[in-house]
């Protein structure tokens, strides 16, 4: 079996899918790329047994169809060093010896039996079908993935929840301290449905989507989901279980509203949080007439810092404590110039929303406060 393929096209596709491969795999075959050549199209499959990704690469010429597996790391590292040129793969299908010829040399390596590679999961007949624009999906995943948990006791929190209705799609992530709810009106389903996408496939999509144009097709049943992009297809196991009722934790009316410049607030938080206690990262926000005072202290080392920003705030002075890293994360994942922080009292969650929402988007983030000793 022989085929010729562009080195940079093959290398970029292999790099994109190689992120699926775990550093340690129970089955040695999962350390491999599965190459399948059919009718002049080369498809490459990788899997970690939970998530499978397939990409297709056009070949310049080929003499026959066939399939073989090859060690991913060796091939990836070898192709990285080759500039753009045609590569000729020759595979002896009996002994699985592979020769890769390039301009000034050749690589020889051993393949593995393709039949050992696990089959990817098939969807049931009751699968739900949704189409979402690639950039809309990318924005939603980007906004939410940082808020997912790493909680072995509550696995449902370790993924992004897709809540699909006939009017919109809401994407939710929460770790119990912070919550993101991103509602997009630019996509909707034909029926009410929902699924929980684990963090790893969500991160894989986050890396693939920036280069994609057009629509992404999502199909899913109770156990698996299939994402179909222009040159990639991902099949992943979903997290099973009931996602908590996220709307019930979002306060409906917070009387105190602070409008503040987002970048200025992030800068002040980064500077002041250096002086917070390393154990808690606690920072204190004090709102008073059109001013916000950000302060932190570390009693163990006798260090403290305080910074004052102008803001729009009318009401009684109020103190509230937050974990600085969480608040910086939330503000960094909003793109608007100004944000509104809605508060009720120092023990209730703060709601952070952009002053100007993006087109067809309704974004809300929530952060639980930390107790202040004063």
Tab-separated table of C-alpha atoms in Angstrom:
chain	number	residue	atom	x	y	z
A	1	UNK	CA	0.000	0.000	0.000
A	2	UNK	CA	1.387	3.382	-1.002
A	3	UNK	CA	0.116	6.965	-0.730
A	4	UNK	CA	1.503	10.515	-1.005
A	5	UNK	CA	0.373	13.291	1.338
A	6	UNK	CA	1.425	16.862	2.180
A	7	UNK	CA	3.707	16.934	5.258
A	8	UNK	CA	2.265	20.108	6.827
A	9	UNK	CA	-1.377	19.085	6.215
A	10	UNK	CA	-0.777	15.700	7.839
A	11	UNK	CA	1.276	17.142	10.706
A	12	UNK	CA	-1.295	19.845	11.613
A	13	UNK	CA	-4.184	17.345	11.612
A	14	UNK	CA	-2.206	14.830	13.690
A	15	UNK	CA	-1.279	17.507	16.227
A	16	UNK	CA	-4.899	18.628	16.559
A	17	UNK	CA	-6.169	15.123	17.361
A	18	UNK	CA	-3.156	13.941	19.385
A	19	UNK	CA	-4.446	15.834	22.446
A	20	UNK	CA	-6.974	13.018	22.905
A	21	UNK	CA	-4.193	10.530	23.736
A	22	UNK	CA	-3.551	10.069	27.470
A	23	UNK	CA	-0.002	10.021	28.836
A	24	UNK	CA	-0.702	6.572	30.331
A	25	UNK	CA	-3.013	4.133	28.574
A	26	UNK	CA	-4.244	0.732	29.740
A	27	UNK	CA	-4.176	-0.576	26.149
A	28	UNK	CA	-0.909	-0.067	24.189
A	29	UNK	CA	-2.909	0.357	20.950
A	30	UNK	CA	-4.324	3.635	22.386
A	31	UNK	CA	-0.820	5.157	22.072
A	32	UNK	CA	-1.267	4.904	18.297
A	33	UNK	CA	-2.830	6.752	15.387
A	34	UNK	CA	-5.161	4.549	13.322
A	35	UNK	CA	-4.660	5.343	9.614
A	36	UNK	CA	-7.429	4.275	7.206
A	37	UNK	CA	-7.159	4.981	3.495
A	38	UNK	CA	-10.341	4.703	1.481
A	39	UNK	CA	-11.122	6.119	-1.986
A	40	UNK	CA	-8.234	8.589	-1.880
A	41	UNK	CA	-9.126	10.011	1.552
A	42	UNK	CA	-6.980	9.325	4.578
A	43	UNK	CA	-8.767	9.293	7.932
A	44	UNK	CA	-6.797	9.278	11.181
A	45	UNK	CA	-8.434	8.109	14.426
A	46	UNK	CA	-7.259	8.502	18.028
A	47	UNK	CA	-8.988	7.339	21.192
A	48	UNK	CA	-8.607	7.189	24.978
A	49	UNK	CA	-11.580	4.746	25.137
A	50	UNK	CA	-13.880	7.560	26.463
A	51	UNK	CA	-13.302	10.066	23.651
A	52	UNK	CA	-12.574	9.248	20.016
A	53	UNK	CA	-11.582	11.787	17.386
A	54	UNK	CA	-11.351	11.298	13.636
A	55	UNK	CA	-9.864	13.699	11.108
A	56	UNK	CA	-9.657	13.433	7.319
A	57	UNK	CA	-6.744	14.486	5.103
A	58	UNK	CA	-6.800	14.524	1.308
A	59	UNK	CA	-3.972	12.472	-0.234
A	60	UNK	CA	-2.303	13.412	-3.533
A	61	UNK	CA	-2.253	9.848	-4.859
A	62	UNK	CA	-2.794	6.333	-3.547
A	63	UNK	CA	-2.728	2.832	-5.013
A	64	UNK	CA	-5.055	0.832	-2.743
A	65	UNK	CA	-7.245	1.011	0.359
A	66	UNK	CA	-5.995	-0.262	3.684
A	67	UNK	CA	-5.627	0.398	7.404
A	68	UNK	CA	-2.808	0.237	9.971
A	69	UNK	CA	-1.867	1.720	13.363
A	70	UNK	CA	1.367	3.558	14.123
A	71	UNK	CA	2.975	4.906	17.325
A	72	UNK	CA	1.668	8.450	17.715
A	73	UNK	CA	4.546	10.130	19.535
A	74	UNK	CA	7.260	8.843	17.180
A	75	UNK	CA	5.398	9.890	14.036
A	76	UNK	CA	4.345	13.252	15.464
A	77	UNK	CA	7.872	14.182	16.566
A	78	UNK	CA	9.342	13.021	13.251
A	79	UNK	CA	6.896	15.040	11.109
A	80	UNK	CA	7.371	18.219	13.198
A	81	UNK	CA	10.899	18.568	11.822
A	82	UNK	CA	9.959	18.296	8.119
A	83	UNK	CA	9.171	21.482	6.132
A	84	UNK	CA	6.286	21.519	3.593
A	85	UNK	CA	6.830	18.790	0.969
A	86	UNK	CA	5.144	15.598	-0.258
A	87	UNK	CA	5.645	12.514	1.927
A	88	UNK	CA	5.457	9.049	0.424
A	89	UNK	CA	4.172	6.351	2.775
A	90	UNK	CA	4.836	2.739	1.774
A	91	UNK	CA	3.290	0.077	3.987
A	92	UNK	CA	3.912	-3.634	3.720
A	93	UNK	CA	0.494	-4.895	4.811
A	94	UNK	CA	1.841	-8.390	5.624
A	95	UNK	CA	4.716	-7.392	7.942
A	96	UNK	CA	3.362	-3.873	8.806
A	97	UNK	CA	6.745	-2.289	8.015
A	98	UNK	CA	6.241	1.423	7.242
A	99	UNK	CA	8.661	3.544	5.189
A	100	UNK	CA	8.126	7.310	5.017
A	101	UNK	CA	10.164	8.945	2.249
A	102	UNK	CA	10.811	12.673	2.115
A	103	UNK	CA	13.068	14.942	0.070
A	104	UNK	CA	16.472	13.978	1.482
A	105	UNK	CA	15.822	10.855	3.461
A	106	UNK	CA	13.462	8.274	4.834
A	107	UNK	CA	12.035	6.998	8.127
A	108	UNK	CA	11.417	3.312	8.827
A	109	UNK	CA	9.086	2.234	11.597
A	110	UNK	CA	6.837	-0.656	12.559
A	111	UNK	CA	3.081	-0.467	12.375
A	112	UNK	CA	0.549	-2.342	14.483
A	113	UNK	CA	-2.521	-4.349	13.643
A	114	UNK	CA	-5.439	-1.971	13.028
A	115	UNK	CA	-8.004	-4.563	14.155
A	116	UNK	CA	-6.876	-4.138	17.784
A	117	UNK	CA	-8.078	-0.515	17.764
A	118	UNK	CA	-11.365	-0.113	19.704
A	119	UNK	CA	-14.542	0.650	17.771
A	120	UNK	CA	-16.093	4.038	18.473
A	121	UNK	CA	-19.527	4.102	20.116
A	122	UNK	CA	-22.658	4.239	17.986
A	123	UNK	CA	-25.640	6.439	18.834
A	124	UNK	CA	-29.067	4.982	19.490
A	125	UNK	CA	-32.096	5.556	17.246
A	126	UNK	CA	-33.476	8.177	19.638
A	127	UNK	CA	-30.480	10.518	19.218
A	128	UNK	CA	-31.186	14.261	19.365
A	129	UNK	CA	-29.794	16.434	16.571
A	130	UNK	CA	-28.740	20.119	16.971
A	131	UNK	CA	-26.761	22.508	14.770
A	132	UNK	CA	-24.701	25.364	16.229
A	133	UNK	CA	-22.468	27.892	14.503
A	134	UNK	CA	-18.799	27.059	15.240
A	135	UNK	CA	-17.955	30.504	16.639
A	136	UNK	CA	-21.086	30.597	18.846
A	137	UNK	CA	-20.164	27.191	20.284
A	138	UNK	CA	-16.539	28.299	20.790
A	139	UNK	CA	-17.595	31.453	22.671
A	140	UNK	CA	-19.937	29.476	24.922
A	141	UNK	CA	-17.341	26.807	25.773
A	142	UNK	CA	-14.654	29.468	26.321
A	143	UNK	CA	-16.908	31.300	28.755
A	144	UNK	CA	-17.849	28.205	30.757
A	145	UNK	CA	-15.019	25.670	30.841
A	146	UNK	CA	-13.016	27.461	33.569
A	147	UNK	CA	-15.918	27.099	36.033
A	148	UNK	CA	-16.155	23.288	35.846
A	149	UNK	CA	-15.214	21.303	38.968
A	150	UNK	CA	-12.752	18.485	39.687
A	151	UNK	CA	-14.971	16.659	42.122
A	152	UNK	CA	-14.836	12.866	42.332
A	153	UNK	CA	-17.870	12.772	44.615
A	154	UNK	CA	-20.126	14.809	42.305
A	155	UNK	CA	-19.069	13.878	38.750
A	156	UNK	CA	-21.979	15.813	37.182
A	157	UNK	CA	-20.207	19.052	38.192
A	158	UNK	CA	-17.073	18.097	36.214
A	159	UNK	CA	-18.553	19.010	32.863
A	160	UNK	CA	-20.440	21.637	30.897
A	161	UNK	CA	-24.225	21.296	30.933
A	162	UNK	CA	-26.011	21.929	27.612
A	163	UNK	CA	-29.655	22.825	28.242
A	164	UNK	CA	-31.435	22.819	24.878
A	165	UNK	CA	-34.911	24.262	24.298
A	166	UNK	CA	-36.884	25.191	21.183
A	167	UNK	CA	-35.955	28.863	21.748
A	168	UNK	CA	-32.282	28.820	22.773
A	169	UNK	CA	-29.362	26.808	24.105
A	170	UNK	CA	-28.059	27.518	27.613
A	171	UNK	CA	-24.574	26.380	28.584
A	172	UNK	CA	-23.857	26.101	32.313
A	173	UNK	CA	-20.796	25.232	34.388
A	174	UNK	CA	-20.313	25.381	38.139
A	175	UNK	CA	-17.970	24.057	40.822
A	176	UNK	CA	-20.175	25.078	43.748
A	177	UNK	CA	-18.240	28.332	44.329
A	178	UNK	CA	-18.644	29.975	40.939
A	179	UNK	CA	-21.262	29.508	38.230
A	180	UNK	CA	-21.465	30.539	34.574
A	181	UNK	CA	-24.737	30.632	32.645
A	182	UNK	CA	-24.349	31.533	28.981
A	183	UNK	CA	-27.593	31.585	27.009
A	184	UNK	CA	-27.269	31.809	23.229
A	185	UNK	CA	-30.267	32.815	21.130
A	186	UNK	CA	-28.344	32.066	17.900
A	187	UNK	CA	-28.969	28.319	18.265
A	188	UNK	CA	-31.909	26.179	19.330
A	189	UNK	CA	-33.162	22.616	19.278
A	190	UNK	CA	-36.269	20.981	17.847
A	191	UNK	CA	-37.193	19.591	21.259
A	192	UNK	CA	-36.295	19.939	24.934
A	193	UNK	CA	-33.091	18.011	25.650
A	194	UNK	CA	-29.903	18.203	27.715
A	195	UNK	CA	-26.505	16.562	28.164
A	196	UNK	CA	-23.329	17.026	30.255
A	197	UNK	CA	-20.111	17.267	28.230
A	198	UNK	CA	-16.988	16.259	30.208
A	199	UNK	CA	-14.154	18.755	30.595
A	200	UNK	CA	-11.634	16.948	28.354
A	201	UNK	CA	-13.790	16.840	25.187
A	202	UNK	CA	-14.855	20.444	25.919
A	203	UNK	CA	-11.184	21.497	25.992
A	204	UNK	CA	-10.517	19.539	22.783
A	205	UNK	CA	-13.363	21.393	21.056
A	206	UNK	CA	-11.987	24.682	22.388
A	207	UNK	CA	-8.712	23.951	20.547
A	208	UNK	CA	-10.349	22.852	17.275
A	209	UNK	CA	-13.110	25.448	16.876
A	210	UNK	CA	-10.999	28.626	16.287
A	211	UNK	CA	-10.020	27.281	12.841
A	212	UNK	CA	-13.559	26.197	11.935
A	213	UNK	CA	-16.151	28.035	9.867
A	214	UNK	CA	-19.806	27.189	9.378
A	215	UNK	CA	-22.001	24.900	11.433
A	216	UNK	CA	-21.142	22.173	13.937
A	217	UNK	CA	-23.573	19.257	14.121
A	218	UNK	CA	-24.138	17.813	17.597
A	219	UNK	CA	-25.938	14.485	17.955
A	220	UNK	CA	-26.384	12.757	21.294
A	221	UNK	CA	-28.279	10.074	23.172
A	222	UNK	CA	-28.215	9.165	26.896
A	223	UNK	CA	-24.604	7.956	26.847
A	224	UNK	CA	-22.639	9.474	23.960
A	225	UNK	CA	-22.372	12.611	21.862
A	226	UNK	CA	-20.980	13.120	18.353
A	227	UNK	CA	-19.637	16.511	17.255
A	228	UNK	CA	-19.157	16.801	13.491
A	229	UNK	CA	-16.979	19.646	12.173
A	230	UNK	CA	-15.700	20.272	8.678
A	231	UNK	CA	-12.522	18.151	8.984
A	232	UNK	CA	-12.973	16.543	12.387
A	233	UNK	CA	-15.441	14.250	14.115
A	234	UNK	CA	-15.448	13.637	17.861
A	235	UNK	CA	-17.352	10.900	19.670
A	236	UNK	CA	-17.330	11.149	23.465
A	237	UNK	CA	-18.881	9.482	26.479
A	238	UNK	CA	-21.181	11.862	28.346
A	239	UNK	CA	-21.374	12.311	32.116
A	240	UNK	CA	-24.464	10.483	33.320
A	241	UNK	CA	-26.635	11.907	36.071
A	242	UNK	CA	-28.924	14.829	36.857
A	243	UNK	CA	-27.448	18.318	36.729
A	244	UNK	CA	-28.538	20.501	39.692
A	245	UNK	CA	-31.220	23.130	39.087
A	246	UNK	CA	-28.898	26.026	38.295
A	247	UNK	CA	-31.640	28.669	38.090
A	248	UNK	CA	-32.583	28.093	41.735
A	249	UNK	CA	-29.175	29.311	43.003
A	250	UNK	CA	-29.214	32.555	40.978
A	251	UNK	CA	-30.652	35.390	43.133
A	252	UNK	CA	-33.594	37.048	41.400
A	253	UNK	CA	-33.203	40.516	42.891
A	254	UNK	CA	-29.994	41.967	44.256
A	255	UNK	CA	-30.669	45.563	45.349
A	256	UNK	CA	-27.068	46.825	45.362
A	257	UNK	CA	-25.489	47.340	41.944
A	258	UNK	CA	-21.891	48.388	41.270
A	259	UNK	CA	-20.887	49.360	37.714
A	260	UNK	CA	-17.123	49.335	37.234
A	261	UNK	CA	-14.489	49.235	34.465
A	262	UNK	CA	-13.551	45.554	34.055
A	263	UNK	CA	-9.864	45.940	33.147
A	264	UNK	CA	-9.234	48.447	35.950
A	265	UNK	CA	-10.850	46.082	38.442
A	266	UNK	CA	-8.780	43.089	37.216
A	267	UNK	CA	-5.584	45.178	37.490
A	268	UNK	CA	-6.413	46.311	41.028
A	269	UNK	CA	-7.333	42.756	42.107
A	270	UNK	CA	-4.067	41.360	40.708
A	271	UNK	CA	-2.005	43.988	42.547
A	272	UNK	CA	-3.861	43.787	45.854
A	273	UNK	CA	-4.218	39.973	45.917
A	274	UNK	CA	-0.402	39.611	46.153
A	275	UNK	CA	-0.804	40.750	49.781
A	276	UNK	CA	-3.688	38.417	50.655
A	277	UNK	CA	-3.308	35.324	52.808
A	278	UNK	CA	-1.934	32.513	50.626
A	279	UNK	CA	-4.201	29.989	52.301
A	280	UNK	CA	-7.467	31.804	51.547
A	281	UNK	CA	-6.681	34.415	48.809
A	282	UNK	CA	-9.357	36.534	50.519
A	283	UNK	CA	-9.866	40.080	49.285
A	284	UNK	CA	-12.350	42.548	50.721
A	285	UNK	CA	-14.458	44.875	48.578
A	286	UNK	CA	-15.957	47.925	50.295
A	287	UNK	CA	-18.597	49.753	48.272
A	288	UNK	CA	-19.451	53.338	49.184
A	289	UNK	CA	-20.729	56.383	47.279
A	290	UNK	CA	-19.243	55.896	43.757
A	291	UNK	CA	-16.078	54.308	45.170
A	292	UNK	CA	-14.916	50.726	45.565
A	293	UNK	CA	-12.087	50.038	48.006
A	294	UNK	CA	-10.226	46.760	47.385
A	295	UNK	CA	-8.121	45.530	50.290
A	296	UNK	CA	-6.249	42.431	51.412
A	297	UNK	CA	-4.033	41.487	54.311
A	298	UNK	CA	-1.917	38.588	55.464
A	299	UNK	CA	-1.761	38.687	59.274
A	300	UNK	CA	0.964	35.997	59.423
A	301	UNK	CA	3.420	38.132	57.461
A	302	UNK	CA	2.109	41.594	58.486
A	303	UNK	CA	1.482	42.615	54.871
A	304	UNK	CA	-1.524	44.451	53.501
A	305	UNK	CA	-2.626	46.452	50.473
A	306	UNK	CA	-5.494	48.749	49.569
A	307	UNK	CA	-6.587	50.375	46.323
A	308	UNK	CA	-9.533	52.643	45.486
A	309	UNK	CA	-11.392	52.705	42.150
A	310	UNK	CA	-14.200	54.962	40.997
A	311	UNK	CA	-17.421	53.186	40.130
A	312	UNK	CA	-21.137	53.832	39.921
A	313	UNK	CA	-22.688	52.866	43.249
A	314	UNK	CA	-25.539	54.422	45.174
A	315	UNK	CA	-26.668	52.959	48.471
A	316	UNK	CA	-25.494	52.078	51.952
A	317	UNK	CA	-21.773	51.273	52.359
A	318	UNK	CA	-21.226	47.533	52.190
A	319	UNK	CA	-18.344	45.072	52.700
A	320	UNK	CA	-18.077	41.679	51.014
A	321	UNK	CA	-15.240	39.150	50.741
A	322	UNK	CA	-14.334	37.036	47.693
A	323	UNK	CA	-11.582	34.609	46.746
A	324	UNK	CA	-9.417	36.789	44.503
A	325	UNK	CA	-8.421	34.025	42.049
A	326	UNK	CA	-12.078	33.151	41.389
A	327	UNK	CA	-13.097	36.789	40.889
A	328	UNK	CA	-10.179	37.416	38.495
A	329	UNK	CA	-11.117	34.232	36.557
A	330	UNK	CA	-14.706	35.404	36.190
A	331	UNK	CA	-13.791	38.930	35.079
A	332	UNK	CA	-11.202	37.555	32.620
A	333	UNK	CA	-13.881	35.447	30.918
A	334	UNK	CA	-16.175	38.406	30.211
A	335	UNK	CA	-15.339	40.523	27.168
A	336	UNK	CA	-17.352	43.706	27.900
A	337	UNK	CA	-15.565	46.916	28.909
A	338	UNK	CA	-17.738	47.423	31.985
A	339	UNK	CA	-19.403	44.954	34.326
A	340	UNK	CA	-22.219	45.217	36.846
A	341	UNK	CA	-21.732	43.442	40.183
A	342	UNK	CA	-25.115	42.832	41.830
A	343	UNK	CA	-25.100	42.216	45.589
A	344	UNK	CA	-27.683	41.633	48.314
A	345	UNK	CA	-25.664	41.168	51.510
A	346	UNK	CA	-22.181	39.864	52.505
A	347	UNK	CA	-23.411	36.278	52.896
A	348	UNK	CA	-25.257	35.948	49.569
A	349	UNK	CA	-23.818	35.241	46.122
A	350	UNK	CA	-22.690	38.133	43.954
A	351	UNK	CA	-23.930	38.197	40.348
A	352	UNK	CA	-21.618	39.621	37.683
A	353	UNK	CA	-22.973	40.552	34.247
A	354	UNK	CA	-21.560	42.578	31.344
A	355	UNK	CA	-23.058	46.076	30.937
A	356	UNK	CA	-23.368	45.363	27.204
A	357	UNK	CA	-24.209	41.789	26.251
A	358	UNK	CA	-22.777	40.339	23.036
A	359	UNK	CA	-25.239	39.926	20.162
A	360	UNK	CA	-27.687	37.036	20.720
A	361	UNK	CA	-26.076	36.230	24.066
A	362	UNK	CA	-27.210	36.460	27.669
A	363	UNK	CA	-24.234	35.926	29.981
A	364	UNK	CA	-24.387	35.752	33.770
A	365	UNK	CA	-21.695	34.718	36.241
A	366	UNK	CA	-22.125	34.103	39.944
A	367	UNK	CA	-19.605	33.923	42.780
A	368	UNK	CA	-20.143	32.801	46.371
A	369	UNK	CA	-18.644	35.168	48.970
A	370	UNK	CA	-16.142	34.312	51.713
A	371	UNK	CA	-16.857	35.184	55.326
A	372	UNK	CA	-15.253	38.344	56.699
A	373	UNK	CA	-14.131	38.450	60.314
A	374	UNK	CA	-14.921	42.121	60.861
